[in-house]
């Protein structure tokens, strides 16, 4: 008499399935023909739409759960060829909600009890895990999008700064785009040294020259005067035709006396440079 004849078959199957009976996964045991013999409480809890699955053909159960035929075929083929199969992600709609499971199944073999030879497997609920992963991926995607927006805004600010640099005095430009001045929002009274100059008899000159040559002279003149003003520490306020307005004492000041001396030095240098340029202009 062999062992199978000494023990009750149902009791042996129940005993072999004991470890899965109270598992947090949805466990099942099927015979070699993939007919379900046992499921635990969580199997019924996970899939209430199935009802009683005793003796049901497990691939039919998978089909009832909504698995596509391709996954079911992979399940059967994997068991037959490898003795085990892992389907890492199965999406099942339960009561209007999509839940995600992984299914691990393996063939069982016992020399003493042939009725234990079959397939044992379990569904692992990974819904929360996948939701957290999705949230993480969404956060990463949002972060990447935010980074792209920041980079685009930075490029726009850089382009704006470069354009403003062409029209603003270096001192004013520096005070706007640096953090060295914390009082930009406040107002205070300052004594400035203001310089104003224009080209003598410019109106007569403009009447006698061709527009192209006049434009070259004005551009050359303003460029040279700007260079001298910056080198002397002046802040260029504006250009009005041939007129140049420069002030000293803001945003940086060396004191009223020193500011005035620098303004005089600038005026002398400008006059000397105009005398040099006039020889070139008269050609």
Short mmCIF file of C-alpha atoms in Angstrom, two decimals:
data_model
loop_
_atom_site.label_atom_id
_atom_site.label_comp_id
_atom_site.label_asym_id
_atom_site.label_seq_id
_atom_site.Cartn_x
_atom_site.Cartn_y
_atom_site.Cartn_z
CA UNK A 1 0.00 0.00 0.00
CA UNK A 2 1.42 3.40 -0.98
CA UNK A 3 1.10 6.67 0.91
CA UNK A 4 -1.72 7.97 -1.28
CA UNK A 5 -3.92 5.14 -0.05
CA UNK A 6 -3.12 5.84 3.61
CA UNK A 7 -4.11 9.50 3.62
CA UNK A 8 -7.23 11.35 2.66
CA UNK A 9 -6.68 13.24 -0.60
CA UNK A 10 -8.63 16.35 0.41
CA UNK A 11 -6.79 16.58 3.71
CA UNK A 12 -3.41 16.35 1.99
CA UNK A 13 -4.34 19.04 -0.52
CA UNK A 14 -5.63 21.27 2.28
CA UNK A 15 -2.43 20.72 4.23
CA UNK A 16 -0.21 21.50 1.26
CA UNK A 17 -2.23 24.68 0.63
CA UNK A 18 -2.08 25.75 4.29
CA UNK A 19 0.68 28.36 3.83
CA UNK A 20 -1.38 30.14 1.18
CA UNK A 21 -4.69 29.98 2.99
CA UNK A 22 -4.14 33.22 4.93
CA UNK A 23 -1.68 34.83 2.52
CA UNK A 24 -2.17 38.49 1.56
CA UNK A 25 -2.01 37.42 -2.07
CA UNK A 26 -4.75 35.75 -4.11
CA UNK A 27 -3.49 32.17 -4.23
CA UNK A 28 -4.79 29.16 -6.13
CA UNK A 29 -3.94 25.51 -6.72
CA UNK A 30 -4.91 23.68 -9.93
CA UNK A 31 -4.34 20.14 -11.13
CA UNK A 32 -2.19 19.21 -14.12
CA UNK A 33 -5.12 19.95 -16.41
CA UNK A 34 -5.27 23.50 -14.97
CA UNK A 35 -8.58 22.82 -13.24
CA UNK A 36 -8.79 24.84 -10.03
CA UNK A 37 -8.87 22.77 -6.85
CA UNK A 38 -8.29 25.36 -4.16
CA UNK A 39 -8.32 29.17 -3.76
CA UNK A 40 -7.72 31.17 -0.60
CA UNK A 41 -9.96 33.84 0.93
CA UNK A 42 -8.13 36.69 -0.76
CA UNK A 43 -8.70 35.14 -4.18
CA UNK A 44 -12.43 35.44 -3.61
CA UNK A 45 -11.98 38.90 -2.09
CA UNK A 46 -9.83 40.18 -4.97
CA UNK A 47 -12.14 38.87 -7.68
CA UNK A 48 -15.75 38.83 -6.40
CA UNK A 49 -17.04 38.85 -9.98
CA UNK A 50 -15.82 35.28 -10.46
CA UNK A 51 -18.07 33.61 -7.93
CA UNK A 52 -17.37 29.89 -7.42
CA UNK A 53 -14.33 28.83 -9.44
CA UNK A 54 -13.99 25.26 -8.16
CA UNK A 55 -13.03 22.90 -11.01
CA UNK A 56 -12.98 25.86 -13.44
CA UNK A 57 -10.34 25.84 -16.18
CA UNK A 58 -7.82 28.45 -15.06
CA UNK A 59 -7.23 29.99 -18.54
CA UNK A 60 -11.02 30.48 -18.73
CA UNK A 61 -10.85 32.30 -15.40
CA UNK A 62 -8.13 34.55 -16.80
CA UNK A 63 -10.33 35.26 -19.82
CA UNK A 64 -13.25 36.11 -17.54
CA UNK A 65 -11.00 38.55 -15.69
CA UNK A 66 -10.40 40.33 -18.97
CA UNK A 67 -6.89 39.17 -19.87
CA UNK A 68 -6.19 39.36 -23.60
CA UNK A 69 -5.74 36.09 -25.46
CA UNK A 70 -2.05 36.80 -26.05
CA UNK A 71 -1.31 36.92 -22.31
CA UNK A 72 -3.32 33.76 -21.70
CA UNK A 73 -1.37 31.96 -24.43
CA UNK A 74 1.91 33.16 -22.88
CA UNK A 75 0.74 31.81 -19.52
CA UNK A 76 0.00 28.32 -20.87
CA UNK A 77 3.13 28.20 -23.04
CA UNK A 78 5.39 29.38 -20.21
CA UNK A 79 4.09 26.70 -17.86
CA UNK A 80 4.48 23.93 -20.42
CA UNK A 81 7.94 24.94 -21.61
CA UNK A 82 9.57 26.33 -18.46
CA UNK A 83 7.52 24.94 -15.60
CA UNK A 84 6.80 28.45 -14.36
CA UNK A 85 5.56 31.78 -15.68
CA UNK A 86 5.57 35.36 -14.42
CA UNK A 87 3.23 37.92 -15.91
CA UNK A 88 4.52 41.15 -14.33
CA UNK A 89 1.56 43.39 -15.08
CA UNK A 90 -2.09 42.50 -15.49
CA UNK A 91 -4.73 45.22 -15.54
CA UNK A 92 -8.15 44.08 -14.36
CA UNK A 93 -11.27 46.24 -14.09
CA UNK A 94 -13.13 45.54 -10.87
CA UNK A 95 -16.30 47.47 -10.03
CA UNK A 96 -15.31 50.26 -12.40
CA UNK A 97 -11.76 50.61 -11.07
CA UNK A 98 -8.58 49.44 -12.78
CA UNK A 99 -6.34 47.39 -10.51
CA UNK A 100 -2.90 46.08 -11.37
CA UNK A 101 -1.63 42.61 -10.47
CA UNK A 102 1.33 40.41 -11.21
CA UNK A 103 0.74 36.67 -11.61
CA UNK A 104 3.36 34.09 -10.67
CA UNK A 105 2.58 30.43 -11.28
CA UNK A 106 4.72 27.29 -11.12
CA UNK A 107 4.21 23.58 -11.62
CA UNK A 108 4.34 21.45 -8.47
CA UNK A 109 5.63 17.88 -8.20
CA UNK A 110 5.45 15.37 -5.37
CA UNK A 111 6.67 11.77 -5.64
CA UNK A 112 4.46 10.48 -2.84
CA UNK A 113 1.18 12.21 -3.67
CA UNK A 114 0.40 12.44 -7.37
CA UNK A 115 -2.66 14.60 -6.74
CA UNK A 116 -0.30 17.35 -5.51
CA UNK A 117 1.21 17.50 -8.98
CA UNK A 118 -0.31 20.52 -10.65
CA UNK A 119 0.09 24.30 -10.70
CA UNK A 120 0.26 26.64 -7.77
CA UNK A 121 0.24 30.40 -8.16
CA UNK A 122 -0.77 33.74 -6.77
CA UNK A 123 -1.90 37.17 -7.85
CA UNK A 124 0.02 40.00 -6.15
CA UNK A 125 -1.89 43.28 -5.92
CA UNK A 126 0.50 45.97 -7.16
CA UNK A 127 -2.07 48.72 -7.64
CA UNK A 128 -0.67 51.03 -4.96
CA UNK A 129 2.88 50.38 -6.13
CA UNK A 130 1.96 51.25 -9.72
CA UNK A 131 0.07 54.34 -8.59
CA UNK A 132 3.11 55.53 -6.65
CA UNK A 133 5.33 54.79 -9.64
CA UNK A 134 2.93 56.70 -11.90
CA UNK A 135 2.94 59.65 -9.49
CA UNK A 136 6.74 59.56 -9.41
CA UNK A 137 6.93 59.45 -13.20
CA UNK A 138 4.44 62.32 -13.41
CA UNK A 139 6.52 64.34 -10.94
CA UNK A 140 9.68 63.65 -12.93
CA UNK A 141 7.88 64.61 -16.15
CA UNK A 142 6.55 67.78 -14.52
CA UNK A 143 10.00 68.60 -13.21
CA UNK A 144 11.46 68.17 -16.69
CA UNK A 145 8.76 70.40 -18.16
CA UNK A 146 9.37 72.99 -15.45
CA UNK A 147 13.10 72.83 -16.19
CA UNK A 148 12.41 73.42 -19.89
CA UNK A 149 10.20 76.38 -19.00
CA UNK A 150 12.90 77.78 -16.71
CA UNK A 151 15.52 77.36 -19.41
CA UNK A 152 13.27 79.06 -21.96
CA UNK A 153 12.54 81.94 -19.57
CA UNK A 154 16.25 82.24 -18.81
CA UNK A 155 17.01 82.48 -22.54
CA UNK A 156 14.34 85.14 -22.93
CA UNK A 157 15.74 87.10 -19.98
CA UNK A 158 19.24 86.77 -21.38
CA UNK A 159 18.07 88.03 -24.77
CA UNK A 160 16.26 90.91 -23.06
CA UNK A 161 19.34 91.74 -21.01
CA UNK A 162 21.53 91.72 -24.11
CA UNK A 163 19.11 94.02 -25.90
CA UNK A 164 18.92 96.39 -22.94
CA UNK A 165 22.70 96.44 -22.73
CA UNK A 166 22.73 98.18 -26.10
CA UNK A 167 20.55 101.02 -24.83
CA UNK A 168 21.47 101.40 -21.16
CA UNK A 169 24.51 102.88 -19.56
CA UNK A 170 26.76 100.12 -18.16
CA UNK A 171 26.28 101.46 -14.62
CA UNK A 172 22.49 101.41 -14.89
CA UNK A 173 22.57 98.00 -16.55
CA UNK A 174 24.74 96.63 -13.75
CA UNK A 175 22.50 98.08 -11.05
CA UNK A 176 19.42 96.45 -12.63
CA UNK A 177 20.82 92.98 -13.29
CA UNK A 178 23.01 92.52 -10.22
CA UNK A 179 22.10 91.91 -6.59
CA UNK A 180 24.52 94.48 -5.25
CA UNK A 181 21.84 97.14 -4.83
CA UNK A 182 19.21 96.15 -2.30
CA UNK A 183 17.54 99.57 -2.26
CA UNK A 184 16.17 99.54 -5.81
CA UNK A 185 12.65 100.01 -4.54
CA UNK A 186 13.48 103.06 -2.40
CA UNK A 187 13.95 106.71 -3.31
CA UNK A 188 16.62 109.07 -2.08
CA UNK A 189 17.87 112.54 -2.97
CA UNK A 190 21.33 112.78 -4.55
CA UNK A 191 23.45 115.63 -5.81
CA UNK A 192 24.52 114.92 -9.38
CA UNK A 193 26.98 116.54 -11.73
CA UNK A 194 25.17 116.83 -15.06
CA UNK A 195 26.91 117.25 -18.42
CA UNK A 196 25.21 118.29 -21.63
CA UNK A 197 26.83 118.90 -25.00
CA UNK A 198 26.05 118.98 -28.70
CA UNK A 199 27.87 119.66 -31.96
CA UNK A 200 28.31 123.35 -32.76
CA UNK A 201 26.53 124.46 -35.95
CA UNK A 202 25.10 120.99 -36.36
CA UNK A 203 21.99 122.36 -38.12
CA UNK A 204 24.10 124.04 -40.78
CA UNK A 205 26.14 120.86 -41.13
CA UNK A 206 23.06 118.72 -41.59
CA UNK A 207 21.83 120.99 -44.38
CA UNK A 208 25.00 120.59 -46.41
CA UNK A 209 25.71 116.87 -46.07
CA UNK A 210 24.13 113.89 -47.72
CA UNK A 211 21.95 111.89 -45.28
CA UNK A 212 24.23 108.80 -45.49
CA UNK A 213 27.37 110.78 -44.63
CA UNK A 214 25.56 112.69 -41.89
CA UNK A 215 24.42 109.40 -40.34
CA UNK A 216 27.99 108.06 -40.37
CA UNK A 217 29.28 111.21 -38.68
CA UNK A 218 26.59 111.14 -35.97
CA UNK A 219 27.09 107.43 -35.27
CA UNK A 220 30.85 107.89 -35.10
CA UNK A 221 30.52 110.92 -32.84
CA UNK A 222 28.08 109.31 -30.40
CA UNK A 223 30.13 106.11 -30.27
CA UNK A 224 33.31 108.00 -29.42
CA UNK A 225 31.59 110.19 -26.82
CA UNK A 226 30.01 107.12 -25.21
CA UNK A 227 33.39 105.41 -24.86
CA UNK A 228 34.90 108.48 -23.17
CA UNK A 229 31.91 108.90 -20.83
CA UNK A 230 32.11 105.28 -19.69
CA UNK A 231 35.88 105.41 -19.22
CA UNK A 232 35.47 108.48 -17.01
CA UNK A 233 32.77 106.83 -14.89
CA UNK A 234 29.81 108.80 -16.22
CA UNK A 235 26.28 107.47 -16.56
CA UNK A 236 24.79 108.15 -19.99
CA UNK A 237 21.30 109.50 -19.59
CA UNK A 238 20.20 110.03 -23.18
CA UNK A 239 21.04 110.97 -26.74
CA UNK A 240 18.90 113.60 -28.48
CA UNK A 241 20.00 113.94 -32.06
CA UNK A 242 23.60 115.14 -31.77
CA UNK A 243 23.20 116.00 -28.08
CA UNK A 244 24.67 113.89 -25.27
CA UNK A 245 23.55 114.02 -21.64
CA UNK A 246 25.73 112.40 -18.99
CA UNK A 247 25.62 112.59 -15.19
CA UNK A 248 27.95 111.62 -12.37
CA UNK A 249 27.00 110.56 -8.85
CA UNK A 250 24.52 107.76 -9.47
CA UNK A 251 24.39 104.81 -9.18
CA UNK A 252 28.04 105.09 -8.09
CA UNK A 253 29.63 108.17 -6.58
CA UNK A 254 33.14 109.08 -5.45
CA UNK A 255 31.86 112.18 -3.70
CA UNK A 256 30.57 115.43 -5.16
CA UNK A 257 34.01 116.99 -5.70
CA UNK A 258 35.51 113.93 -7.33
CA UNK A 259 32.40 113.45 -9.48
CA UNK A 260 32.68 117.03 -10.73
CA UNK A 261 36.38 116.62 -11.51
CA UNK A 262 35.70 113.46 -13.49
CA UNK A 263 33.01 115.31 -15.43
CA UNK A 264 35.47 118.09 -16.32
CA UNK A 265 38.07 115.52 -17.36
CA UNK A 266 35.48 113.87 -19.58
CA UNK A 267 34.52 117.17 -21.19
CA UNK A 268 38.17 117.97 -21.98
CA UNK A 269 38.72 114.54 -23.51
CA UNK A 270 35.54 114.81 -25.55
CA UNK A 271 36.58 118.18 -26.94
CA UNK A 272 40.00 116.89 -27.87
CA UNK A 273 38.50 113.85 -29.56
CA UNK A 274 36.01 115.97 -31.54
CA UNK A 275 38.92 118.08 -32.86
CA UNK A 276 40.63 114.88 -33.98
CA UNK A 277 37.48 113.52 -35.59
CA UNK A 278 36.65 116.75 -37.41
CA UNK A 279 39.69 116.23 -39.65
CA UNK A 280 38.28 112.86 -40.63
CA UNK A 281 34.76 114.20 -41.09
CA UNK A 282 35.92 116.99 -43.43
CA UNK A 283 37.39 114.59 -45.96
#
